[in-house]
Coordinates of C-alpha atoms and ligand atoms in Angstrom, one line a residue:
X1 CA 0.0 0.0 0.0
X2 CA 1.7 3.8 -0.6
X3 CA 0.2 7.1 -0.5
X4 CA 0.4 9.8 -3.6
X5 CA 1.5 13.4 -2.3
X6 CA -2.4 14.3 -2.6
X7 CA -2.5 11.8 0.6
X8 CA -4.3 9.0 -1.8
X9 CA -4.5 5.5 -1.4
X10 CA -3.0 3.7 -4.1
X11 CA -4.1 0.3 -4.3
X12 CA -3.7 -0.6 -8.3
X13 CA 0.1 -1.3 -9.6
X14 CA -0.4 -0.7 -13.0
X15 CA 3.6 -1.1 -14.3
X16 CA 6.4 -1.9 -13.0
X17 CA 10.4 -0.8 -14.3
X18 CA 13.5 0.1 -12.5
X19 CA 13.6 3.5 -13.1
X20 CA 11.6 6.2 -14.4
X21 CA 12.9 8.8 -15.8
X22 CA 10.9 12.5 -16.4
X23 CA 12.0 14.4 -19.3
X24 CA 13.9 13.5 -22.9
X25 CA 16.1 16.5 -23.1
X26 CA 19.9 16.4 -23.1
X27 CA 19.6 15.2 -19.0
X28 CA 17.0 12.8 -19.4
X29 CA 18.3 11.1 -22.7
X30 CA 21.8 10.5 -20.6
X31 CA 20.3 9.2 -17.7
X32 CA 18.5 6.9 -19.7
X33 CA 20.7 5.7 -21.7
X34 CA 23.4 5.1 -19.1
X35 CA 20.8 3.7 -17.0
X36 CA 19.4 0.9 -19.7
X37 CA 23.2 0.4 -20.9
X38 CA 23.3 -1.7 -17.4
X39 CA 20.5 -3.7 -18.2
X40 CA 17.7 -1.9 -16.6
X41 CA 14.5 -1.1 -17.7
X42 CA 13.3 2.2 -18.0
X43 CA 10.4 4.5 -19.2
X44 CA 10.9 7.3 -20.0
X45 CA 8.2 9.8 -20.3
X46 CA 8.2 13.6 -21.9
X47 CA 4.6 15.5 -21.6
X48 CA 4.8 17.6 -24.7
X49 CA 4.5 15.7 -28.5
X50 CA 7.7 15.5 -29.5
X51 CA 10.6 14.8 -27.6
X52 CA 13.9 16.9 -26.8
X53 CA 12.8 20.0 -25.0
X54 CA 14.8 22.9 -24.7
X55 CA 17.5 20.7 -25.7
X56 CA 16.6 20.4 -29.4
X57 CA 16.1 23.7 -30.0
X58 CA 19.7 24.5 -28.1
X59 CA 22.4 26.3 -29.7
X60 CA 24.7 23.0 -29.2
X61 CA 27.4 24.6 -27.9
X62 CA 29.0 23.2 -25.3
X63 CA 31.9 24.3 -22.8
X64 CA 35.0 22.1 -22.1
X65 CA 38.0 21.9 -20.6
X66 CA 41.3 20.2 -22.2
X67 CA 40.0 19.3 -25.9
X68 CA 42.4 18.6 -28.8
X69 CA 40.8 21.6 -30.2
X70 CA 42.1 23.7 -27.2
X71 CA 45.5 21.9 -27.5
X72 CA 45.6 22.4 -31.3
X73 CA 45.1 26.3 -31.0
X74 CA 47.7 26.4 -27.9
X75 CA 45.2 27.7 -25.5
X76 CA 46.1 27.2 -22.0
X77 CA 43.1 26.1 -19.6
X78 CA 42.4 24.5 -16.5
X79 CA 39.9 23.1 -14.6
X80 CA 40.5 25.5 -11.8
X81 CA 40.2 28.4 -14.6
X82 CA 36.4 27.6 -15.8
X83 CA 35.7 26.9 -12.2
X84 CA 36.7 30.5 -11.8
X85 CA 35.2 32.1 -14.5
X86 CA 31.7 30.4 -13.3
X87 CA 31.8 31.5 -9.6
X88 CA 32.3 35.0 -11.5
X89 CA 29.8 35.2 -13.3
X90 CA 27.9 33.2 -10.8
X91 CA 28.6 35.6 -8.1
X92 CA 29.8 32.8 -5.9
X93 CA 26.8 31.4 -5.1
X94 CA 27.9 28.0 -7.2
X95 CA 28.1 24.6 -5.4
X96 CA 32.0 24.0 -5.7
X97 CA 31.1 20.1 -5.1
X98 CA 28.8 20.3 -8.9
X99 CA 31.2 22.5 -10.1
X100 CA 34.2 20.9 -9.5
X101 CA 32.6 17.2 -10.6
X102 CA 31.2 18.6 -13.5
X103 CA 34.3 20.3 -15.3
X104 CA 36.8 17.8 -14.5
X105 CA 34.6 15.6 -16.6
X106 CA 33.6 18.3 -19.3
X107 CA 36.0 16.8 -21.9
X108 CA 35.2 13.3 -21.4
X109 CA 31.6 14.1 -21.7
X110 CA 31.9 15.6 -25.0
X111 CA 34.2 12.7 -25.8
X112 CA 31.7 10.6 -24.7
X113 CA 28.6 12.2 -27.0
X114 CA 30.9 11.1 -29.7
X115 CA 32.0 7.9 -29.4
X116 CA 28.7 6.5 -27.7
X117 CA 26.6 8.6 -30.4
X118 CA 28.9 9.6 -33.1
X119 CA 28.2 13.3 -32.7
X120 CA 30.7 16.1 -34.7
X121 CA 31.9 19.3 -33.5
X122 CA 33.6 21.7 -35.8
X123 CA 37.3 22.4 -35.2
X124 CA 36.8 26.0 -34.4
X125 CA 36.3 26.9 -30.9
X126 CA 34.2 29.8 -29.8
X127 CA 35.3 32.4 -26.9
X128 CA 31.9 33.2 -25.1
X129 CA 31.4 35.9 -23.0
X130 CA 32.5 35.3 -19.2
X131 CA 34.9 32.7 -20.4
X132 CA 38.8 33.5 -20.0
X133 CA 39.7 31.7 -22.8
X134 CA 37.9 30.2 -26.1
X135 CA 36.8 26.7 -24.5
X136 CA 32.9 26.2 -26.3
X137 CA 32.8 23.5 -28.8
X138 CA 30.0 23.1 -31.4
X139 CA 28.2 21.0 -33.3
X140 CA 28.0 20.9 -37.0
X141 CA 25.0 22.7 -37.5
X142 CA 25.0 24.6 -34.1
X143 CA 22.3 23.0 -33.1
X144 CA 21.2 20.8 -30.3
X145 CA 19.3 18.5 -32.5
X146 CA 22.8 17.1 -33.5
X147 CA 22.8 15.8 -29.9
X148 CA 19.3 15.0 -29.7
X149 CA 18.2 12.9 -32.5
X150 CA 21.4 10.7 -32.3
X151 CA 20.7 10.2 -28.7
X152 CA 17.2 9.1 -29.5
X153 CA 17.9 7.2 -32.5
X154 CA 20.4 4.6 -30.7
X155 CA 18.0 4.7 -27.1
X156 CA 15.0 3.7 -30.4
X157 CA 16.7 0.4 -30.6
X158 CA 17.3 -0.7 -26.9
X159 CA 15.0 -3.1 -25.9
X160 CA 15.2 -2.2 -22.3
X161 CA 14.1 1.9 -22.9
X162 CA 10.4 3.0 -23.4
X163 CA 10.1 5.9 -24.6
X164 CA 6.4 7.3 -24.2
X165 CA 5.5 11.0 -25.5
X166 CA 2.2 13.2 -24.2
X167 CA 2.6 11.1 -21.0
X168 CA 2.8 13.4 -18.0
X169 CA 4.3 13.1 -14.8
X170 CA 1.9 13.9 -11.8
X171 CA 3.0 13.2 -8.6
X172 CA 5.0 11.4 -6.4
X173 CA 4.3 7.6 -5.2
X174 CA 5.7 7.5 -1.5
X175 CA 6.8 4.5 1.3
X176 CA 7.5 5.0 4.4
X177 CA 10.9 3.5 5.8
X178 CA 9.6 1.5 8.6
X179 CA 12.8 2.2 10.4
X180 CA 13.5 5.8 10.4
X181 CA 10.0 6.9 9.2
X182 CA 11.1 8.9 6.5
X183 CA 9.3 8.7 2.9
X184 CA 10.8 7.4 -0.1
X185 CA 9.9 7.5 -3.8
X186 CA 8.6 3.8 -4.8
X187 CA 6.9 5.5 -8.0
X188 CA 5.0 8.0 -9.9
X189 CA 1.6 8.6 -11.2
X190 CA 1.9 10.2 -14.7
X191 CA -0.6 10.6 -17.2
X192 CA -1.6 10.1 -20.8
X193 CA -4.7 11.0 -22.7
X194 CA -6.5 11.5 -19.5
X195 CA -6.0 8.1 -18.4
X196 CA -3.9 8.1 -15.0
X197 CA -1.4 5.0 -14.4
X198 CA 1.0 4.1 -11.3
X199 CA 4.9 3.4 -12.3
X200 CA 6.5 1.2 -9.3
X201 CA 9.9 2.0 -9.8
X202 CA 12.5 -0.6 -8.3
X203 CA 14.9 1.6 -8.8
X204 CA 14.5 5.1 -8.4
X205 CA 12.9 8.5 -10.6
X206 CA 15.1 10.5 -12.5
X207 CA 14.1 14.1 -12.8
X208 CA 15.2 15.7 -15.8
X209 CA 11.8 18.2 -16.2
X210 CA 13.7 20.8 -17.5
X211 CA 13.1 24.7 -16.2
X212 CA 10.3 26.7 -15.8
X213 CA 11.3 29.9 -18.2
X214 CA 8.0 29.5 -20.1
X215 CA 5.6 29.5 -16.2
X216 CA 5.2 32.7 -16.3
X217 CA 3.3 32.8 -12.7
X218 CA 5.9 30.3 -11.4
X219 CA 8.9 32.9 -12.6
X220 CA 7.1 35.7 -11.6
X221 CA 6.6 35.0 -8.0
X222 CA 10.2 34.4 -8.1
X223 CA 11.1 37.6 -10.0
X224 CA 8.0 39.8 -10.2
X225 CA 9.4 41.9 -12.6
X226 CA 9.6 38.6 -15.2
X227 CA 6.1 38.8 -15.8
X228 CA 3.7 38.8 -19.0
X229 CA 5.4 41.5 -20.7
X230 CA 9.0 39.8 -20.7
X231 CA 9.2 37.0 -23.5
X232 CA 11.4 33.5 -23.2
X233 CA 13.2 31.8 -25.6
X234 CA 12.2 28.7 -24.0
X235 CA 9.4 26.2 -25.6
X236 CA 6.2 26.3 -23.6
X237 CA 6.4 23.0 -21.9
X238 CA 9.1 24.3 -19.7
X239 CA 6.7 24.7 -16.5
X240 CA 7.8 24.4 -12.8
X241 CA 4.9 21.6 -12.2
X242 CA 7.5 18.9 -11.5
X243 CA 9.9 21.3 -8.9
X244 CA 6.2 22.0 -7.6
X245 CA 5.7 18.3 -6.7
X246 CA 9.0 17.8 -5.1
X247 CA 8.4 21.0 -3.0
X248 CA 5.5 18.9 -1.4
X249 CA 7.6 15.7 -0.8
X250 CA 10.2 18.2 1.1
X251 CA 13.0 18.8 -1.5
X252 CA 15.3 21.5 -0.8
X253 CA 14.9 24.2 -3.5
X254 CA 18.2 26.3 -4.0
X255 CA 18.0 29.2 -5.8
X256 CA 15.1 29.6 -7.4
X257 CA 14.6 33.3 -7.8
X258 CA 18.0 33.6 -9.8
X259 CA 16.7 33.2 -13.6
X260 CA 18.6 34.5 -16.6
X261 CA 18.0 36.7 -19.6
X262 CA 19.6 36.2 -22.7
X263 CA 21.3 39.6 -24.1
X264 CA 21.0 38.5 -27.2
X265 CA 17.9 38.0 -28.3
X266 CA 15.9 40.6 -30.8
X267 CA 12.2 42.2 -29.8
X268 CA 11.7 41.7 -34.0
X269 CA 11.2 38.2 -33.9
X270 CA 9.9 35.5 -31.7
X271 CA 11.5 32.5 -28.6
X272 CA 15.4 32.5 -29.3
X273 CA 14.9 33.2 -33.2
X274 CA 18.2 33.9 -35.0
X275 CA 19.6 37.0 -33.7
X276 CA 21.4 35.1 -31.2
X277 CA 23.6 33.3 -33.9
X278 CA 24.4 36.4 -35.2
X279 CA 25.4 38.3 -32.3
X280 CA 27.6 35.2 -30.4
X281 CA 29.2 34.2 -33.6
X282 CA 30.0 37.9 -34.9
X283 CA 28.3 40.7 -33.4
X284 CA 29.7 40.6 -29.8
X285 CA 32.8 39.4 -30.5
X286 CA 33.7 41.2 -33.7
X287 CA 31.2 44.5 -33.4
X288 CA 30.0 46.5 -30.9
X289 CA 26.3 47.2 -29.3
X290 CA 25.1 50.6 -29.3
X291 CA 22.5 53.0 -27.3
X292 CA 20.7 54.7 -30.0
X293 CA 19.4 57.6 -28.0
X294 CA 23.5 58.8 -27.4
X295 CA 24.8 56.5 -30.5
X296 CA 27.7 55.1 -28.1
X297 CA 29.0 52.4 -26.3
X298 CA 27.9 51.7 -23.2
X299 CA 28.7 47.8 -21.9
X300 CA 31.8 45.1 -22.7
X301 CA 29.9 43.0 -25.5
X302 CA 32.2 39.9 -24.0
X303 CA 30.6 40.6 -20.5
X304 CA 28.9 38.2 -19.1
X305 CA 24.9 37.3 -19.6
X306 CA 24.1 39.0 -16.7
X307 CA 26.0 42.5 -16.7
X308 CA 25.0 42.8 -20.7
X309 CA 21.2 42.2 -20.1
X310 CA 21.2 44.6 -16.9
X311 CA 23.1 47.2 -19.3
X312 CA 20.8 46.8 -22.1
X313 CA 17.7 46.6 -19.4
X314 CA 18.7 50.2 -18.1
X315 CA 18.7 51.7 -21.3
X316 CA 15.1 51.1 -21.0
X317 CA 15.1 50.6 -25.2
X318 CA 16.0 48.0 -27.1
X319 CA 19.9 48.5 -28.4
X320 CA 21.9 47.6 -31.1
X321 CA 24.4 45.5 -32.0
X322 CA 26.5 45.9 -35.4
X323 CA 29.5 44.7 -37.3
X324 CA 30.8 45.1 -40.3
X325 CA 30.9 42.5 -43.2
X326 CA 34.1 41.0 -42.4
X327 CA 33.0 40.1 -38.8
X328 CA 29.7 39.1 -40.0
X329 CA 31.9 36.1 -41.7
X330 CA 31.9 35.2 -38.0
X331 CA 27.9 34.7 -37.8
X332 CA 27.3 31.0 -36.4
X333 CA 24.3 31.3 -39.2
X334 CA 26.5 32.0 -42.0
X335 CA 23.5 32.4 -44.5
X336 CA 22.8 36.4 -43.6
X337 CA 19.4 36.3 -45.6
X338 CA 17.9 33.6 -43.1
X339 CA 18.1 36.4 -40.4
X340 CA 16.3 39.3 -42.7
X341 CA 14.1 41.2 -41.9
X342 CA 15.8 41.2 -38.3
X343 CA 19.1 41.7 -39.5
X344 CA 19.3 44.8 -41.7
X345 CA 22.1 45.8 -43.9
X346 CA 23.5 49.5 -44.4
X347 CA 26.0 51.0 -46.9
X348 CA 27.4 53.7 -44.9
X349 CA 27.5 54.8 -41.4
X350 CA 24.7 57.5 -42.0
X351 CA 22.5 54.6 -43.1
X352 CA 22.5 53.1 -39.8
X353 CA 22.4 56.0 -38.3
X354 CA 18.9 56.6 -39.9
X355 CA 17.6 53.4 -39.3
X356 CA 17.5 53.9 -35.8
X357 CA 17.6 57.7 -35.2
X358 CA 21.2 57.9 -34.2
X359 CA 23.9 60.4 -34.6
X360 CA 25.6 60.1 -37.2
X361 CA 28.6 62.2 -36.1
X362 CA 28.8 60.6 -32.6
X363 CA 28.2 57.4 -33.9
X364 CA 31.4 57.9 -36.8
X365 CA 33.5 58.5 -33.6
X366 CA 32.1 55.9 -31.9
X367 CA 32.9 53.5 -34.3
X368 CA 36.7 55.2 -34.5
X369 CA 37.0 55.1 -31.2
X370 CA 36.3 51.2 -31.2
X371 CA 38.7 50.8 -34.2
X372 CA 41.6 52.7 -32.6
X373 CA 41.1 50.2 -29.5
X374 CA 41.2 46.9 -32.2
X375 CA 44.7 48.5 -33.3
X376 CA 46.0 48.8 -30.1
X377 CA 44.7 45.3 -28.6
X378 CA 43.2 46.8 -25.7
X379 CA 39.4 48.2 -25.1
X380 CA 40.2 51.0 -22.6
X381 CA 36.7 51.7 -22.5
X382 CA 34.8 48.5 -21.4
X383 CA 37.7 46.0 -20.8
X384 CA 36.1 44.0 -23.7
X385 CA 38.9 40.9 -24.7
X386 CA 39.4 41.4 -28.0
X387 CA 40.2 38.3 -30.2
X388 CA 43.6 38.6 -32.4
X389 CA 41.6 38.1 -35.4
X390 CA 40.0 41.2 -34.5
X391 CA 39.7 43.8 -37.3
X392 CA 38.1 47.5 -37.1
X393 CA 34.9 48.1 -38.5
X394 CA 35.4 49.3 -42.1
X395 CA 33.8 47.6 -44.8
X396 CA 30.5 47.6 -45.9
X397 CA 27.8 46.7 -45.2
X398 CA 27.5 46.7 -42.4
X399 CA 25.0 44.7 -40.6
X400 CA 23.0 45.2 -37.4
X401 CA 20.0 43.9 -35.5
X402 CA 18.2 45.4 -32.0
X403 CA 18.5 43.7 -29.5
X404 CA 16.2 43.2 -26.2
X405 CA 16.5 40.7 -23.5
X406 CA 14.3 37.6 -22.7
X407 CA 14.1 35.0 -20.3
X408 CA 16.2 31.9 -21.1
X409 CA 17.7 30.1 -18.1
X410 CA 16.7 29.0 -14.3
X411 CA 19.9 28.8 -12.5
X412 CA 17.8 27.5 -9.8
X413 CA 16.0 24.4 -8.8
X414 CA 16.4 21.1 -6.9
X415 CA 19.4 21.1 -4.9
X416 CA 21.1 17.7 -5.6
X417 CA 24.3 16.0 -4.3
X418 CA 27.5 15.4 -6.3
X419 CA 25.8 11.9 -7.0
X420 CA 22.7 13.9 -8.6
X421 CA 20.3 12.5 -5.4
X422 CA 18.1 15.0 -4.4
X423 CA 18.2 16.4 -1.2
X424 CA 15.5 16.7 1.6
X425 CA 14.8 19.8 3.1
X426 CA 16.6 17.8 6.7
X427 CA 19.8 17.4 5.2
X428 CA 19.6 13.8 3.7
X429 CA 19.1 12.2 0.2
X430 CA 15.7 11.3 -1.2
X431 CA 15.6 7.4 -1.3
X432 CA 14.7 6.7 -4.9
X433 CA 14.7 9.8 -6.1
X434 CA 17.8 11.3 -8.7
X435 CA 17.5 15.0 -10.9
X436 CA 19.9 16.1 -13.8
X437 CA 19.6 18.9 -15.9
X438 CA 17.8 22.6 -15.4
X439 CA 15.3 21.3 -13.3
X440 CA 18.3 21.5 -10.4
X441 CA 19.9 24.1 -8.8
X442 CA 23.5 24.9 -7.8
X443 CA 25.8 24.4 -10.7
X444 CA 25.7 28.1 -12.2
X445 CA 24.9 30.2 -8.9
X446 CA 23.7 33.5 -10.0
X447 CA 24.6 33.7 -13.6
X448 CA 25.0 30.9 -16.1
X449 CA 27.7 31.0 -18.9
X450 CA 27.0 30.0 -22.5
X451 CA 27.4 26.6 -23.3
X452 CA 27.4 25.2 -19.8
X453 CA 24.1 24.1 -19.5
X454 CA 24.7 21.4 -22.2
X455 CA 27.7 20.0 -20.2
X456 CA 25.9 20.2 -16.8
X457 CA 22.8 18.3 -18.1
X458 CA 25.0 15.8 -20.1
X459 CA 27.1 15.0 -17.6
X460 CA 24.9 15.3 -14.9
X461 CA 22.1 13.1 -16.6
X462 CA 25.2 9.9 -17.0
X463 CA 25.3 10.2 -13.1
X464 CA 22.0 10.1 -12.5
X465 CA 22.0 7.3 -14.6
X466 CA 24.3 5.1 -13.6
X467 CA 23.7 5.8 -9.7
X468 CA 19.9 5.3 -10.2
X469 CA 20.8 1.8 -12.2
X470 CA 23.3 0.7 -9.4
X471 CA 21.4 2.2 -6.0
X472 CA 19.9 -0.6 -3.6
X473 CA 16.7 1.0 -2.2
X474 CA 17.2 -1.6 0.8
X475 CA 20.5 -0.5 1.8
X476 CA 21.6 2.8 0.3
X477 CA 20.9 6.2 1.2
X478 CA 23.6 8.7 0.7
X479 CA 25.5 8.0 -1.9
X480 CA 27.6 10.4 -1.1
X481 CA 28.4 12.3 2.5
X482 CA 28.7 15.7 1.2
X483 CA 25.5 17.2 1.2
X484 CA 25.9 20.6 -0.3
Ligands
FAD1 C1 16.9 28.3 -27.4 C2 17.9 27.9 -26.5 C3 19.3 27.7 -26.8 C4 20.2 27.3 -25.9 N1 21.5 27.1 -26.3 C5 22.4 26.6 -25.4 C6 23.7 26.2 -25.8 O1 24.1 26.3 -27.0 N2 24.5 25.7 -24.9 C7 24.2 25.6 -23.6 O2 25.0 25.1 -22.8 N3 22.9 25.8 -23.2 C8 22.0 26.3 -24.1 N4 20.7 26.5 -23.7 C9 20.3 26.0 -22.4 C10 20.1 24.5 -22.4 O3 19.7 24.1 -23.7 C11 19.1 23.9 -21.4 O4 19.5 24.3 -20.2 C12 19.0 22.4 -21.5 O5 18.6 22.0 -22.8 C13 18.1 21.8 -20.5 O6 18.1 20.4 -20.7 P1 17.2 19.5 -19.8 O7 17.5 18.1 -20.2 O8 17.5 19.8 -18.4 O9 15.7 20.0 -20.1 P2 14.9 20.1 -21.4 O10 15.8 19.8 -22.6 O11 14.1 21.3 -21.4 O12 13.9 18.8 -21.3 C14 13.0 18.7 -20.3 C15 11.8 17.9 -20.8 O13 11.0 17.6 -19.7 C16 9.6 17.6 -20.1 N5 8.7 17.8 -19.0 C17 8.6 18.9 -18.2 N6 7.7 18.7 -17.2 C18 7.2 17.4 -17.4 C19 6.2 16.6 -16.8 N7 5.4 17.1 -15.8 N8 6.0 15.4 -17.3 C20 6.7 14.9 -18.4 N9 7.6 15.6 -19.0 C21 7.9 16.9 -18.5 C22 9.6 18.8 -21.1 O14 8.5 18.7 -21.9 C23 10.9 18.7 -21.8 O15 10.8 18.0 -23.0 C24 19.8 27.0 -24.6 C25 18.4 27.1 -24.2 C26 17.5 27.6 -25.1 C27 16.1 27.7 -24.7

């Protein structure tokens, strides 16, 4: 007999696996797959249509530390110098535990999405804002679908995975532990096509719901100023209901308030759209971004997510961001015309300065002023790190799009040990229960960087995979003693 967190009586045991796991984004595909490659049997369930989540619609960039790429180019890097360019952007509020187990993996996890999976990623590497040095690999068509649907074409043909779509997890199935009376997950109730079913999980649950960018009464509780008038580039199934549930069986949130806009998304189109591939690729790191009302600078377009979208925020307007057309080579989108009518072109510097009601006088010695630093090496104004490649703005056209924050990322979430168990709000691990992925908290403290997110739900989806697949619901507890 077990209870569901509404205080039911369950009688009927529908199914029965070892592990379920919630979620078929870059988290939940890992866990499962790591978890069925030792021979157990999962189901794993995703409530929207098709699977992937934020994941397939990701940029598929990820950050690592130590690749042949990073040798190749003679970039020097450590794991002690990513872990110190996230507490800085993350304002220290990072768990070093996560951190720490996370990056010293970060190259074997790529390594591992391409020899389990057979997944590319071009040679060149990518120097993100907030990073020290260029670390962020990507894939072949910068796109997390180059993850995704290799992930799910090889977990397709393992006997021991189910994977079942429009199927939504509910709630929690507790036990009690007869000896210290605390309440364990034996299961969940999910959902599909309004018919309810129990899932006994020998095992344990894997949570890997995601974030809840797209609950916009979840977020805004949490940051009232993120409400109806703020858009995310998130797809719309990324709602807090499963952090929700796990508040009622006593997880210990961490963080939750801290949720991150993108600085460079465009008010011109909709969700992430394609300014962002423009503006990572060539804009930021090869142009600059622009006030219009006093056509200047005003913020280190290499910053970090959190000082450019609070810069652009204050301006109280949406900005712009230009280069010219040798740094729009750079574009991660390298067909321009894909980004039109967003991206606009402009034969001379008085065109642009018409298009948005600039200066044009301020914004010529703007633009000088910006060259004269490419020349020296050194951005006196903004500290910006400027790449060697680096050439001043000078041929035409040149190309620009307005840019306008939105909400992308919840730093915040579940707060799991290094072993991806969740934790209760008393201190200990969750019997049976495991989370991965943006549904936790911990990993990027205040501020995430770019491309961490893939390497944090990668490698912490293989954890929870393999620790759900080898945990022992009759002995084990903490798998690990550190609890923070
Ligand atoms: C447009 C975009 C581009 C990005 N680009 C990058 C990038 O290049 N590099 C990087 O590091 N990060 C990037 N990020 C962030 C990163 O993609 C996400 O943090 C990551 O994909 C989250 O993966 P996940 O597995 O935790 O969750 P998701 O991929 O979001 O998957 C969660 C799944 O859980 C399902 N779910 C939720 N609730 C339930 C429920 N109750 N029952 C059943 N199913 C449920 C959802 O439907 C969803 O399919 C990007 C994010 C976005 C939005």
């Amino acid at each position: 007999m077990s209870t569901n967190t509404n205080n039911e009586t369950m009688q009927t045991v529908t199914r029965r696996v070892d592990a379920a796991v919630i979620g078929s984004g870059f988290a939940g595909l890992s866990a499962a797959y790591e978890a069925a490659k030792l021979g157990k049997r999962v189901l794993l369930i995703d409530k929207m249509p098709n699977p992937g989540g934020n994941s397939v619609m990701n940029a598929g960039q990820i950050a690592a530390v130590g690749s042949p790429n990073q040798e190749k180019a003679g970039i020097k890097d450590s794991v002690e110098l990513m872990k110190q360019d996230m507490l800085d952007a993350g304002v220290s509020l990072n768990h070093p535990n996560l951190l720490e187990k996370m990056i010293s993996q970060s190259w074997d996890t790529v390594k591992w999405t391409m020899t389990e999976f057979g997944i590319q990623y071009r040679d060149r590497l990518t120097q993100m804002g907030g990073h020290s040095v260029p670390r962020t690999l990507s894939t072949m068509n910068h796109s997390g679908r180059d993850i995704i649907d290799p992930m799910l074409s090889k977990i397709q043909y393992m006997p021991n995975v189910k994977l079942e779509m429009k199927t939504k997890f509910e709630r929690f199935i507790l036990e009690k532990n007869d000896e210290n009376g605390q309440d364990e997950v034996a299961g969940i109730e999910v959902s599909h096509n309004g018919v309810t079913q129990d899932v006994i999980c020998d095992k344990g649950v894997i949570l890997a719901s995601g974030g809840f960018s797209a609950d916009i009464p979840f977020r805004k509780i949490q940051v009232p100023t993120f409400g109806e008038k703020v858009m995310s580039t998130n797809q719309p199934g990324a709602t807090a209901e499963v952090i929700k549930e796990s508040l009622k069986i006593s997880a210990l949130p961490v963080q939750l308030s801290h949720i991150q806009l993108g600085p460079w998304t465009s008010p011109d189109e909709s969700g992430f759209g394609l300014a962002p591939f423009f503006c990572i690729g060539a804009g930021f790191p090869y142009g600059i971004i622009i006030d219009p009302d006093t056509s200047t600078r005003f913020v280190n377009e290499l910053g970090n997510r959190y000082e450019r979208s609070m810069a652009i925020l204050k301006m109280c307007h949406p900005v712009v961001c230009m280069t010219d057309s040798e740094g729009a080579k750079h574009s991660l989108e390298k067909d321009l015309t894909k980004l039109e009518p967003t991206l606009k072109a402009h034969n001379s510097i008085e065109e642009v300065a018409e298009e948005y009601g600039m200066d044009p006088i301020v914004l010529r010695e703007t633009i000088d002023k910006y060259n004269a630093s490419v020349a020296m090496g050194e951005d006196e104004d903004f500290g910006k790190l400027l790449r060697e490649d680096a050439a001043p703005l000078v041929k035409f056209p040149f190309y620009s799009v307005r840019l306008w924050p939105k909400v992308h990322h919840c730093m915040g979430g579940l707060h799991i040990n290094s072993d991806a168990q969740v934790m209760h709000v008393d201190g200990y691990p969750i019997k049976g229960l495991f989370a991965a992925g943006e549904v936790t908290g911990g990993v990027h403290g205040g501020d995430r960087l770019g491309s961490c997110a893939t390497l944090d739900c990668i490698a912490f989806g293989r954890i929870a995979g393999k620790n759900v697949a080898t945990f022992n619901k009759k002995k084990e507890g903490d798998l690990h003693n550190v609890a923070t």
